[in-house]
Amino acid sequence: MGLKLERQAAPVWVQPLLPVLAIVLTFGLTSVFVLLAGANPLRAYYHFLLEPLSSRVSLLEMLVKATPLLLTGIAVAFAFRGGFWNIGAEGQFLAGATAATAIGMSMHGMPALVAVPLMALGGFVAGMAWAFVPAVMKVELHADEVVTTLLLNTVALLCVSALLNGPWRDPISQWPQSPEIASTAILPKLVPRSRLHLGFLFAVFVVLVVGFILTQTTLGLRMRAVGLEPKAARFAGVRVERTLLVTALVSGGVAGFAGMVEVAGIHYRLIEAISGGHGYTGILVATLGNLSPLGVVLSALFVGLIDIGSQTVSRALGVPVYLGDVIQATLLLVTLAVLLLQNYRLSWRRGGAL
Amino acid sequence: MTDANEAMLVCMRGIWKQFGPVIANQGVDFDLKPGEIHALLGENGAGKSTLMRILYGLYRADAGSIAVGGAEVAIHSPRDAIALGIGMVTQHFALVPPLSVAENIILGQERGLRLDLRTAEGKVASAAKRFGLSVDPRARVRDLSVGQRQRVEILKVLHRNARVLILDEPTAVLTPQEIEQLFETLLRLKTEGVSVVFISHKLHEVMRITDRVTVMRAGKVVGTTATHQMSPSELARMMVGQTIVGVSKPPRTGQGSVVLKLEDVWANDDKGVPILKGVSLEVNTGEILGIAGVAGNGQTALSEVLEGTRPSTRGRMWVCGKDITNASPDQVMQAGVGRVPEDRHESVIDEMTVAENMAIEHIDEFSRFGLLRHAQIRQHAERLIAEYQIKARPNDRVRTLSGGNMQKVILARVLERNPRAIVVSQPTRGLDISATEYVHGKLLEQRQKGAAVLLISEDLDEILKLADRVAVIYNGKIISVMPAEEANPERLGLLMAGVH
Ligand SMILES: Nc1ncnc2c1ncn2[C@@H]1O[C@H](COP(=O)(O)OP(=O)(O)OP(=O)(O)O)[C@@H](O)[C@H]1O
Ligand SMILES: [Mg+2]
């Protein structure tokens, strides 16, 4: 008797369960670290997962954390579905944040109805521009976009750093941070005395739009075809290069828009840590969400929860905050492993008979 | 276990296998004697591959038992099967292209830490010689032809001391010469006591080399008999359950005008070496022009150039006077060319649904302002499924269809548009008898409707049956064009070998 894996597509009903399996496995594995930190894993996970859900303040804060992740997550999921392996959401996010800040700083005296759309557009276009280079290199020169988009992340970070230590250095505090954007360019709060801002609704809207594109439009069908089988897509008359380019630009634009939302919703200025890895976490969110829009929503909320949870747990039990990071990283690895299981089927093995 | 079964090398009893709603095997019994060549016959989707995949441990039966050499065994993986002396060559080869032949053969079998390649190469060479499987042990697999790769797969199985060799449609990808060589090998294996399971849709092959035949229909065994007691038509009736009416070519109506025209077309292969060297052709309305040739003489490139997936380096092509030289696939389709390529997997997207695949070539007609009209896509699929008798539902992923039904999906999406010119390559490769007749009927129907059909096939019978004129391609050139009445297998065979 024993469990056995067979190479065969898992039944359909298993698919939604896989992320849950990933989460359970992750908590199992990371309990080792919790123990090492001198805490009881069960209590730790209570503070991690349940306590934040029981308070209004941390619930709202979870939505705040999820806002940029919804956007970077859907940006990455969109690109991956279309066969463009965009690892560069981080760089596109920074480009969008920078452009949005530049616009926001010059909007003094403008009404919000002008300032906010302009900033949003600026963030989107800048993100697109940052994705344009790797996209063209892939289409024209067959340069691997995994490498080019990844490299451009560093370039973006260095540019931001140069700006903040040079022309944009805050004249008042002399900190490496930009001056504040115009007050009308700031996204209004959704709930008073919280940090939850209009950007959350923007993010939900963008996820809906992307979901609509994927399932309801010819572009979505072509993209999915290119993502699944570029050769057959080309045969069927899809212009593969053009489709890849559009995929990359939309993905980069959404990631850039995420940068704008963080500037206009949370920080009101550009700082070096504006992203703090939201672009990379977007890859986790997209993967955990199985590249589907609904999955991205659920996983963005979950990762937001872990973010908040790592603070509550460290307050309550005195364990380091970066336990949250360890859990996130483990989650990514476990998710990838679990997704591979999709191609297998678990079965009981009886001795002797078949 | 009864006495009769003890003489059997393999005994499969009551095998059940279900995929979702589809029951691929419903209580199948199958026996294999030592040293026999045993044919497994059946229509597309009858469950032949499934049964053999269970024997080789690729699938797990839902119920049933397997005995090897009289003892009941549990086969959970190919590893278990190999340990029992069972080997299988599937249609998708499992070779590592950058490695050499010898390396591929000993892969996964090397003992200890040191890899003694020299000895392995010697062993492979002697085994190759013994079984008449000529292949250079040092050659890189990526440089080998399909036929040679198949020989490597067979050697790999034999190298593991297999007593049972399962071949799933081995001849579908081979040239007539390669098929002859394969048969010689199989007969030699038989004299060495190896049992062979031979899956094929070609009855004359089954008649020629097999000792016994098991016929399957819709997941069940219809019967097992000695091959020499059966005639091809009896076998066909057993497979289908009724007599098959073959289609035949009606006489041509009048002289057509030129639809498809190629003038001195050149093209390179993927390595940049010329593979088409000045092909000139004309195909008229209501005519089927057959292109005969040994695989690798430029047929694939010729169809790709016409499909818009391979650039030509010189020359020009027209459809109804419209220049389609180096046009993209969508421009070629716009010009009225329907395309059925050689490799099904290059023209359908396996992970998408039947309905999506049927609509994708003309997706703009199934949308408004860039929005898909799902209801229309679905109805379109339902209509084609009914019309072409495809065993599938609109939302099934194409990956789960049997080979024959996949081919019908491609044919349906092309033929329903009544294209002016049709470029078809190997349209019945891997199809069962009735599906083949069906496809032939559809092609002749298009010819009657006035389409110009360019039929590329390695199956001479198919060409002689359908074509009005026959062209022979050799070394990238058309070396002869003749009316079908003047073509016969002997004459074509010589031309295909480059003798003229
Ligand atoms: N992995 C799978 N998932 C779902 N259905 C499958 C799978 N493999 C086979 N089937 C279904 O099982 C049935 C039998 O398929 P199988 O491949 O055994 O047929 P076959 O006799 O080999 O046909 P062919 O001559 O076309 O190769 C078909 O209806 C097929 O669609
Ligand atoms: Mg099969």
CSV table of N, CA and C and ligand atoms in Angstrom, one decimal, chain A residues 8-9, chain B residues 19-20 22-25 42-51 53 59 91 168-169 199 201 216 391 399-405 430-432, ligand 1:
chain,number,residue,atom,x,y,z
A,8,GLN,N,-0.4,12.3,-15.4
A,8,GLN,CA,-1.7,12.4,-16.1
A,8,GLN,C,-2.4,13.6,-15.5
A,9,ALA,N,-3.1,14.4,-16.4
A,9,ALA,CA,-3.6,15.6,-15.9
A,9,ALA,C,-4.5,15.4,-14.7
B,19,PHE,N,-11.8,8.1,-19.0
B,19,PHE,CA,-11.3,9.5,-18.9
B,19,PHE,C,-12.5,10.4,-18.8
B,20,GLY,N,-12.8,10.9,-17.7
B,20,GLY,CA,-14.0,11.7,-17.5
B,20,GLY,C,-15.2,10.8,-18.0
B,22,VAL,N,-15.6,9.6,-21.0
B,22,VAL,CA,-15.2,8.6,-22.0
B,22,VAL,C,-14.7,7.3,-21.4
B,23,ILE,N,-15.3,6.2,-21.8
B,23,ILE,CA,-14.7,4.9,-21.4
B,23,ILE,C,-13.8,4.4,-22.5
B,24,ALA,N,-12.5,4.5,-22.4
B,24,ALA,CA,-11.6,4.2,-23.5
B,24,ALA,C,-11.4,2.7,-23.6
B,25,ASN,N,-11.4,2.0,-22.4
B,25,ASN,CA,-11.3,0.5,-22.4
B,25,ASN,C,-12.4,0.0,-21.5
B,42,GLY,N,-8.3,-1.1,-35.0
B,42,GLY,CA,-9.5,-0.4,-34.6
B,42,GLY,C,-9.6,1.0,-35.1
B,43,GLU,N,-10.8,1.5,-35.1
B,43,GLU,CA,-11.0,2.9,-35.6
B,43,GLU,C,-10.3,3.9,-34.7
B,44,ASN,N,-10.3,5.1,-35.1
B,44,ASN,CA,-9.7,6.1,-34.3
B,44,ASN,C,-10.6,6.2,-33.0
B,45,GLY,N,-9.9,6.3,-31.9
B,45,GLY,CA,-10.6,6.4,-30.6
B,45,GLY,C,-11.1,5.1,-30.1
B,46,ALA,N,-10.7,3.9,-30.7
B,46,ALA,CA,-11.2,2.6,-30.2
B,46,ALA,C,-10.6,2.3,-28.9
B,47,GLY,N,-9.5,2.8,-28.6
B,47,GLY,CA,-8.8,2.6,-27.3
B,47,GLY,C,-7.6,1.7,-27.4
B,48,LYS,N,-7.0,1.7,-28.6
B,48,LYS,CA,-5.8,0.9,-28.8
B,48,LYS,C,-4.6,1.5,-28.0
B,49,SER,N,-4.3,2.8,-28.2
B,49,SER,CA,-3.2,3.4,-27.5
B,49,SER,C,-3.4,3.3,-26.0
B,50,THR,N,-4.6,3.5,-25.6
B,50,THR,CA,-4.9,3.5,-24.1
B,50,THR,C,-4.5,2.1,-23.6
B,51,LEU,N,-4.9,1.0,-24.2
B,51,LEU,CA,-4.6,-0.3,-23.7
B,51,LEU,C,-3.1,-0.5,-23.6
B,53,ARG,N,-0.8,1.8,-23.5
B,53,ARG,CA,-0.2,2.6,-22.5
B,53,ARG,C,-0.4,2.1,-21.1
B,59,TYR,N,-0.4,4.7,-18.3
B,59,TYR,CA,-1.7,5.0,-17.6
B,59,TYR,C,-1.9,3.8,-16.7
B,91,GLN,N,4.3,7.4,-30.5
B,91,GLN,CA,4.4,8.3,-31.7
B,91,GLN,C,5.2,9.5,-31.4
B,168,ASP,N,3.3,1.8,-31.5
B,168,ASP,CA,2.1,2.5,-31.8
B,168,ASP,C,2.2,3.3,-33.1
B,169,GLU,N,1.5,2.8,-34.1
B,169,GLU,CA,1.5,3.3,-35.4
B,169,GLU,C,2.9,3.7,-35.9
B,199,ILE,N,0.5,-1.7,-33.9
B,199,ILE,CA,-0.8,-0.9,-34.2
B,199,ILE,C,-0.7,-0.2,-35.5
B,201,HIS,N,-3.2,1.4,-39.0
B,201,HIS,CA,-4.5,1.5,-39.7
B,201,HIS,C,-4.4,0.9,-41.1
B,216,MET,N,-10.4,-4.0,-32.1
B,216,MET,CA,-11.2,-3.3,-31.0
B,216,MET,C,-12.2,-2.4,-31.7
B,391,LYS,N,-16.4,13.3,-33.2
B,391,LYS,CA,-16.8,12.9,-31.8
B,391,LYS,C,-16.1,13.8,-30.8
B,399,ARG,N,-6.8,18.7,-27.3
B,399,ARG,CA,-5.8,17.8,-26.8
B,399,ARG,C,-6.4,16.4,-26.5
B,400,THR,N,-7.7,16.4,-26.1
B,400,THR,CA,-8.3,15.1,-25.6
B,400,THR,C,-8.9,14.4,-26.8
B,401,LEU,N,-8.9,14.9,-28.0
B,401,LEU,CA,-9.5,14.2,-29.1
B,401,LEU,C,-8.5,13.1,-29.7
B,402,SER,N,-9.1,12.1,-30.3
B,402,SER,CA,-8.3,11.1,-30.9
B,402,SER,C,-7.8,11.7,-32.2
B,403,GLY,N,-6.7,11.1,-32.8
B,403,GLY,CA,-6.1,11.6,-34.0
B,403,GLY,C,-7.1,11.9,-35.1
B,404,GLY,N,-8.0,11.0,-35.3
B,404,GLY,CA,-8.9,11.1,-36.4
B,404,GLY,C,-9.8,12.3,-36.2
B,405,ASN,N,-10.3,12.5,-35.0
B,405,ASN,CA,-11.2,13.6,-34.8
B,405,ASN,C,-10.5,14.9,-34.8
B,430,GLY,N,-2.5,8.4,-40.0
B,430,GLY,CA,-3.0,8.1,-38.7
B,430,GLY,C,-4.5,7.9,-38.7
B,431,LEU,N,-5.2,8.1,-39.8
B,431,LEU,CA,-6.6,7.9,-39.7
B,431,LEU,C,-7.0,6.5,-40.0
B,432,ASP,N,-8.2,6.1,-39.4
B,432,ASP,CA,-8.7,4.8,-39.7
B,432,ASP,C,-9.3,4.7,-41.1
C,1,LIG,N1,-5.4,11.6,-21.7
C,1,LIG,C1,-6.7,11.5,-22.2
C,1,LIG,N2,-7.7,12.4,-21.6
C,1,LIG,C2,-9.0,12.3,-22.0
C,1,LIG,N3,-9.4,11.4,-23.0
C,1,LIG,C3,-8.5,10.6,-23.5
C,1,LIG,C4,-7.1,10.6,-23.1
C,1,LIG,N4,-6.5,9.6,-23.9
C,1,LIG,C5,-7.4,9.1,-24.6
C,1,LIG,N5,-8.6,9.6,-24.4
C,1,LIG,C6,-9.9,9.2,-25.1
C,1,LIG,O1,-10.0,7.8,-25.0
C,1,LIG,C7,-10.5,7.3,-26.2
C,1,LIG,C8,-9.6,6.2,-26.8
C,1,LIG,O2,-8.3,6.9,-27.2
C,1,LIG,P1,-7.1,6.1,-27.8
C,1,LIG,O3,-6.0,7.1,-27.9
C,1,LIG,O4,-6.8,4.9,-26.9
C,1,LIG,O5,-7.6,5.7,-29.2
C,1,LIG,P2,-6.8,4.9,-30.4
C,1,LIG,O6,-7.6,3.7,-30.6
C,1,LIG,O7,-5.4,4.9,-30.1
C,1,LIG,O8,-7.2,5.9,-31.6
C,1,LIG,P3,-6.2,6.5,-32.8
C,1,LIG,O9,-6.3,5.4,-33.9
C,1,LIG,O10,-6.9,7.7,-33.2
C,1,LIG,O11,-4.9,6.7,-32.2
C,1,LIG,C9,-10.7,8.5,-27.2
C,1,LIG,O12,-12.1,8.8,-27.1
C,1,LIG,C10,-9.9,9.6,-26.6
C,1,LIG,O13,-10.5,10.8,-26.8
